[in-house]
PDB file of C-alpha atoms in Angstrom:
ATOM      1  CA  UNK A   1      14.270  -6.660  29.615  1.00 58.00           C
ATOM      2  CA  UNK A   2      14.335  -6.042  33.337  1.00 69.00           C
ATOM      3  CA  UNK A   3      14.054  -2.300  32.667  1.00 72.00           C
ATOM      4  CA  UNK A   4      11.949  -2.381  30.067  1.00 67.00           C
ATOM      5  CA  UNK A   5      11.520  -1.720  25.961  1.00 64.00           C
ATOM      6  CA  UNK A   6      14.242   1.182  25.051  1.00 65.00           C
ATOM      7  CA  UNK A   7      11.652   4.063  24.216  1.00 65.00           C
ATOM      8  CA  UNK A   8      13.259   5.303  20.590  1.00 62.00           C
ATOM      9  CA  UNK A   9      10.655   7.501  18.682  1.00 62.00           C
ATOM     10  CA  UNK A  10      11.501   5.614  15.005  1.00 55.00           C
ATOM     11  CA  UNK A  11       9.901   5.088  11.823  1.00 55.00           C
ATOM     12  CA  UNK A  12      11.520   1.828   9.859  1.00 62.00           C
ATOM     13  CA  UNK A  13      11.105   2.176   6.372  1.00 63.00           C
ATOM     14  CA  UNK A  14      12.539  -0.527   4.112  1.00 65.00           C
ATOM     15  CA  UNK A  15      15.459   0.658   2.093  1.00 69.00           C
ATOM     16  CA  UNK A  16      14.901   1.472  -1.661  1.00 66.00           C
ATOM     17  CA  UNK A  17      17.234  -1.411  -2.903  1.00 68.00           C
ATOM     18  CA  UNK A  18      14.875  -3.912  -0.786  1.00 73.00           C
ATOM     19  CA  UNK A  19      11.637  -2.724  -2.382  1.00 74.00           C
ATOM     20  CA  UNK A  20      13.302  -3.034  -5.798  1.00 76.00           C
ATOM     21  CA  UNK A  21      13.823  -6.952  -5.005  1.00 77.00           C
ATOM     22  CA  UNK A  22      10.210  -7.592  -4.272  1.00 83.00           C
ATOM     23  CA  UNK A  23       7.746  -9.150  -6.839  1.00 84.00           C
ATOM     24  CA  UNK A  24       4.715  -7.109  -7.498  1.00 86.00           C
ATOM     25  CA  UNK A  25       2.649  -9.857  -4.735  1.00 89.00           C
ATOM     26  CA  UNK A  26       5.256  -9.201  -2.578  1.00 88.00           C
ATOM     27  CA  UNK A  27       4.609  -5.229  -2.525  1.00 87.00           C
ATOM     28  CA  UNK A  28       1.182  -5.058  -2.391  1.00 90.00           C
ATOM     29  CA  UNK A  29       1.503  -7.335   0.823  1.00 91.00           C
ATOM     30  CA  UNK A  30       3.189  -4.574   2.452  1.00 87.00           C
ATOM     31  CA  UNK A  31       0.760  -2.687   1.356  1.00 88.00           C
ATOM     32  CA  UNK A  32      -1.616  -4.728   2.779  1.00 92.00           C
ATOM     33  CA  UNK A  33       0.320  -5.139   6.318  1.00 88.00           C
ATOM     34  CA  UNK A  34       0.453  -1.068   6.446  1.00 87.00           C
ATOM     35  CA  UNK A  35      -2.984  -0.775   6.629  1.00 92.00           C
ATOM     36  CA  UNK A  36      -4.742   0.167   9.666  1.00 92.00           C
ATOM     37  CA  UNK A  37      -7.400  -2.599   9.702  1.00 92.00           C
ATOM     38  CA  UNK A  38     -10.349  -0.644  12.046  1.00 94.00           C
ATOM     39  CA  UNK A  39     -10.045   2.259   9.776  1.00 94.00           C
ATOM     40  CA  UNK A  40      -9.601   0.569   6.473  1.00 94.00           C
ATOM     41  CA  UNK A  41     -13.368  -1.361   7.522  1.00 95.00           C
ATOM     42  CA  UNK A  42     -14.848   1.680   7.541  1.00 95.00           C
ATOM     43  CA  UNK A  43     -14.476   2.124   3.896  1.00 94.00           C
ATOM     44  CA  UNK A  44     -16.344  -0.691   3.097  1.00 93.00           C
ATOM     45  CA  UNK A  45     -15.751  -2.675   0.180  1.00 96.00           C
ATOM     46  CA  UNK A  46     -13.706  -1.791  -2.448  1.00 96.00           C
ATOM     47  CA  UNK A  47     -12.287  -3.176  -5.918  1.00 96.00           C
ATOM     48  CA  UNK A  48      -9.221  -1.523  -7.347  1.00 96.00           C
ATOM     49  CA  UNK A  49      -7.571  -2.375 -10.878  1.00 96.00           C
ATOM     50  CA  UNK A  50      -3.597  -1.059 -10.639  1.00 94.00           C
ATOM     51  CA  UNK A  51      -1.961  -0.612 -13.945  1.00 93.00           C
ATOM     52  CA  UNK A  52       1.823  -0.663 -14.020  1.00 89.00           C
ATOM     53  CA  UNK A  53       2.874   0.638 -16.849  1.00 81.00           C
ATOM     54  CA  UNK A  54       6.847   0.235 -16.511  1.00 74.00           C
ATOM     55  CA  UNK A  55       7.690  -3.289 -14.666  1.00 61.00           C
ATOM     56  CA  UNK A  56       8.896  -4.777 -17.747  1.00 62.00           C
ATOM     57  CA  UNK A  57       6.581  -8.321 -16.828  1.00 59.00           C
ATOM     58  CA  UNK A  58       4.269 -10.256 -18.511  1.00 61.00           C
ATOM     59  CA  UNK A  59       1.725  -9.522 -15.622  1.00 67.00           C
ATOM     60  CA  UNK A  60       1.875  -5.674 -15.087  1.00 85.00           C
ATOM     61  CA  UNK A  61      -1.384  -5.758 -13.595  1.00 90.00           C
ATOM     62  CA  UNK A  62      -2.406  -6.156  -9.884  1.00 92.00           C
ATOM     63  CA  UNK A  63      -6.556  -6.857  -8.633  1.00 95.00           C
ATOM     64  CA  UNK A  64      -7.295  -5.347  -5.500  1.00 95.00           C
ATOM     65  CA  UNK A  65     -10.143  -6.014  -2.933  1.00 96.00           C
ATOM     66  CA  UNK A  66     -10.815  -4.221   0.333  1.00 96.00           C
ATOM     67  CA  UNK A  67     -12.741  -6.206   2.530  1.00 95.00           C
ATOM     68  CA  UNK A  68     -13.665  -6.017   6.214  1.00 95.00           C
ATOM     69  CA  UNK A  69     -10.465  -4.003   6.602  1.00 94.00           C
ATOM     70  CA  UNK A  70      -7.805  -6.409   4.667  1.00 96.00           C
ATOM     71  CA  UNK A  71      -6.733  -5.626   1.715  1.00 96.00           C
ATOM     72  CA  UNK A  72      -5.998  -8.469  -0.769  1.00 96.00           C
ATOM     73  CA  UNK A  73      -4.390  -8.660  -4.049  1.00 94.00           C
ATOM     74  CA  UNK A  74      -3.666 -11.226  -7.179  1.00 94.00           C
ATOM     75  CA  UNK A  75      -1.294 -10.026  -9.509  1.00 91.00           C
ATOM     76  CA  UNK A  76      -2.108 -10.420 -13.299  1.00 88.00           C
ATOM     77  CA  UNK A  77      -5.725  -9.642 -12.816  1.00 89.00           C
ATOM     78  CA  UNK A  78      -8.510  -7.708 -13.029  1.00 91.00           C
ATOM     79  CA  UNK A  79     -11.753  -7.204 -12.442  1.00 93.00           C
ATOM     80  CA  UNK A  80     -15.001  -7.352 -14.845  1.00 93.00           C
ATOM     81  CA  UNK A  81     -15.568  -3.296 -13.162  1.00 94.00           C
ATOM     82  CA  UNK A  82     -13.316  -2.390 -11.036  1.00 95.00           C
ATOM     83  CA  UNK A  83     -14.479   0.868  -8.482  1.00 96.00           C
ATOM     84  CA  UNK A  84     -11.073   2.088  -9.010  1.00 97.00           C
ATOM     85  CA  UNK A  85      -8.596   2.223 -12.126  1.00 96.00           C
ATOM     86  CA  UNK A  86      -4.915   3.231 -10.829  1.00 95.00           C
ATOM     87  CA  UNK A  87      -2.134   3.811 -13.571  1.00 94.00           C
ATOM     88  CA  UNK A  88       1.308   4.984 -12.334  1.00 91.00           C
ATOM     89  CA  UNK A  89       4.693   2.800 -12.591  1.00 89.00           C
ATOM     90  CA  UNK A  90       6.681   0.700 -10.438  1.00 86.00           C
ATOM     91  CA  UNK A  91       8.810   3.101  -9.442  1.00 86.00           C
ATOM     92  CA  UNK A  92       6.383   5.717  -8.257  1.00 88.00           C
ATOM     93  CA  UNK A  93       4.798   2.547  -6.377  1.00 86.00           C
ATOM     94  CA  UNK A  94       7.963   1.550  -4.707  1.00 86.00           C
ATOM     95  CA  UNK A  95       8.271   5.587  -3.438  1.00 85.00           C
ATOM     96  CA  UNK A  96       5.043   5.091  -1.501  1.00 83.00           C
ATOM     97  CA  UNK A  97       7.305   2.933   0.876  1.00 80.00           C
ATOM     98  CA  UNK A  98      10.609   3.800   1.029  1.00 76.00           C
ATOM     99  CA  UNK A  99       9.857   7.335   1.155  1.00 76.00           C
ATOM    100  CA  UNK A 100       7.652  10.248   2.790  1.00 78.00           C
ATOM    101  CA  UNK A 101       5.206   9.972   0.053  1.00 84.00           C
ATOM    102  CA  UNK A 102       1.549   8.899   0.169  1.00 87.00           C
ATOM    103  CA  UNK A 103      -0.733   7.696  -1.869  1.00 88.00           C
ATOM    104  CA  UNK A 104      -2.765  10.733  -1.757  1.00 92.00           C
ATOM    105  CA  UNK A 105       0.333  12.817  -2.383  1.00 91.00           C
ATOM    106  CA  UNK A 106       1.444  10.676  -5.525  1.00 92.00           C
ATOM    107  CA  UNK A 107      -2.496  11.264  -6.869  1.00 93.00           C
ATOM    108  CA  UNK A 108      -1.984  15.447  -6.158  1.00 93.00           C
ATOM    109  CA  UNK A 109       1.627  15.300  -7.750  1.00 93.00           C
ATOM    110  CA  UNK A 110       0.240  13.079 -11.074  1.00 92.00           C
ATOM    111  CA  UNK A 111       2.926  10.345 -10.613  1.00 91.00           C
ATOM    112  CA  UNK A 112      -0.394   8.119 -10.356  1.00 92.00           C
ATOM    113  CA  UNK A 113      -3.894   8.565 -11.768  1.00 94.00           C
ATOM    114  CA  UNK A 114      -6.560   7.145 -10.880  1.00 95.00           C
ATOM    115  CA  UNK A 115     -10.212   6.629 -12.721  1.00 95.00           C
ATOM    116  CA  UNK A 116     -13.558   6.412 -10.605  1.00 95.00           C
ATOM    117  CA  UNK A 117     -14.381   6.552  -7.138  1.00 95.00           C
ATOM    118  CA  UNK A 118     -11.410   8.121  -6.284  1.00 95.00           C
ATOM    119  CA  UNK A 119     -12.391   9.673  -2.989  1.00 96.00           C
ATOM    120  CA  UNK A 120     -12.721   6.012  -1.868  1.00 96.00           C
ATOM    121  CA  UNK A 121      -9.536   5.181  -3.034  1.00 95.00           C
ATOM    122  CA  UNK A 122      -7.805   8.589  -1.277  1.00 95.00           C
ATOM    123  CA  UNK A 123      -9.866   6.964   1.753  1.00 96.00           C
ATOM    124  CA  UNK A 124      -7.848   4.274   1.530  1.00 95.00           C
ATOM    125  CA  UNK A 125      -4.743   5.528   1.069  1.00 93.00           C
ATOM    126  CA  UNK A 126      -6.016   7.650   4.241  1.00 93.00           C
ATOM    127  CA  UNK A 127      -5.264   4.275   6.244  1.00 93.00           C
ATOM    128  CA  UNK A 128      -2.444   3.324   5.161  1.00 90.00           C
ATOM    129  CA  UNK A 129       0.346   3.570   8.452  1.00 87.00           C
ATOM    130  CA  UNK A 130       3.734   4.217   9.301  1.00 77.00           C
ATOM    131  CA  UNK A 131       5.030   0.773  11.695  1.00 68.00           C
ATOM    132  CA  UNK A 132       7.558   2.138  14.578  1.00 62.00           C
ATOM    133  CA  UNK A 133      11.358   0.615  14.460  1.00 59.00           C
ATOM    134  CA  UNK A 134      10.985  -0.111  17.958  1.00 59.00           C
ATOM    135  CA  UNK A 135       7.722  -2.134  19.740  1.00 59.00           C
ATOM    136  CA  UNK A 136       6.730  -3.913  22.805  1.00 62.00           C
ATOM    137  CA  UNK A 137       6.918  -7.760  22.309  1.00 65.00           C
ATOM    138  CA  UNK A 138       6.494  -9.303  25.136  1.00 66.00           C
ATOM    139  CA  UNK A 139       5.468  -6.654  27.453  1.00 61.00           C
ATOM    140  CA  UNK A 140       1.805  -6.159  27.439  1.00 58.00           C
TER     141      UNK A 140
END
């Protein structure tokens, strides 16, 4: 610590076997911790209905609010209308962090679809961030 943080140019993503453990609340809170806050408030508000079509649970559905930059979820939801209708499985979710892909790039490949305002949604996706292995945490 004397000589500072070792400066390592590192993106951590969690391994594949990791995101397979985690509940669907569990995912989306990633989701939710990758986004860049400032950018995401610039959206505005934003309701999203996510469809998962392969999970194999009783609630394959996931409610999704943007809202002054955070992003918050409730599994086995949905909303009365919804800005956003996403359908795609699990496993196409779980890509979009243990891999290169994006949101936007899963929407241009077809692994998800999505129904509405989808620019807003491609927006938000937009904001979503890649967290460095390495950070400062205790030097300013």
């Amino acid at each position: 610590l004397r000589n500072g943080s070792i400066a390592i140019e590192s993106i951590n993503r969690p391994r594949p076997e990791m995101i397979m453990g985690m509940d669907l609340q569990q995912a989306f809170d990633l989701l939710a911790a990758s986004l860049d806050g400032v950018a995401a408030a610039a959206i505005g508000p934003l309701t999203v209905d996510w469809y998962l079509n392969d999970t194999g649970e009783l609630n394959n559905t996931v409610r999704l609010e943007l809202s002054n930059g955070t992003l918050h979820s409730l599994p086995g939801a949905t909303h009365a209308s919804a800005d956003v209708v996403v359908h795609g499985n699990r496993s196409q979710l779980n890509r979009l962090f243990a891999s290169d892909a994006t949101g936007v790039s899963l929407l241009d490949e077809g692994a998800i679809t999505a129904e509405g305002k989808t620019d807003r949604l491609r927006a938000l996706f937009a904001c979503v961030t890649d967290f460095p292995r390495f950070y400062n945490i205790i030097e300013p």
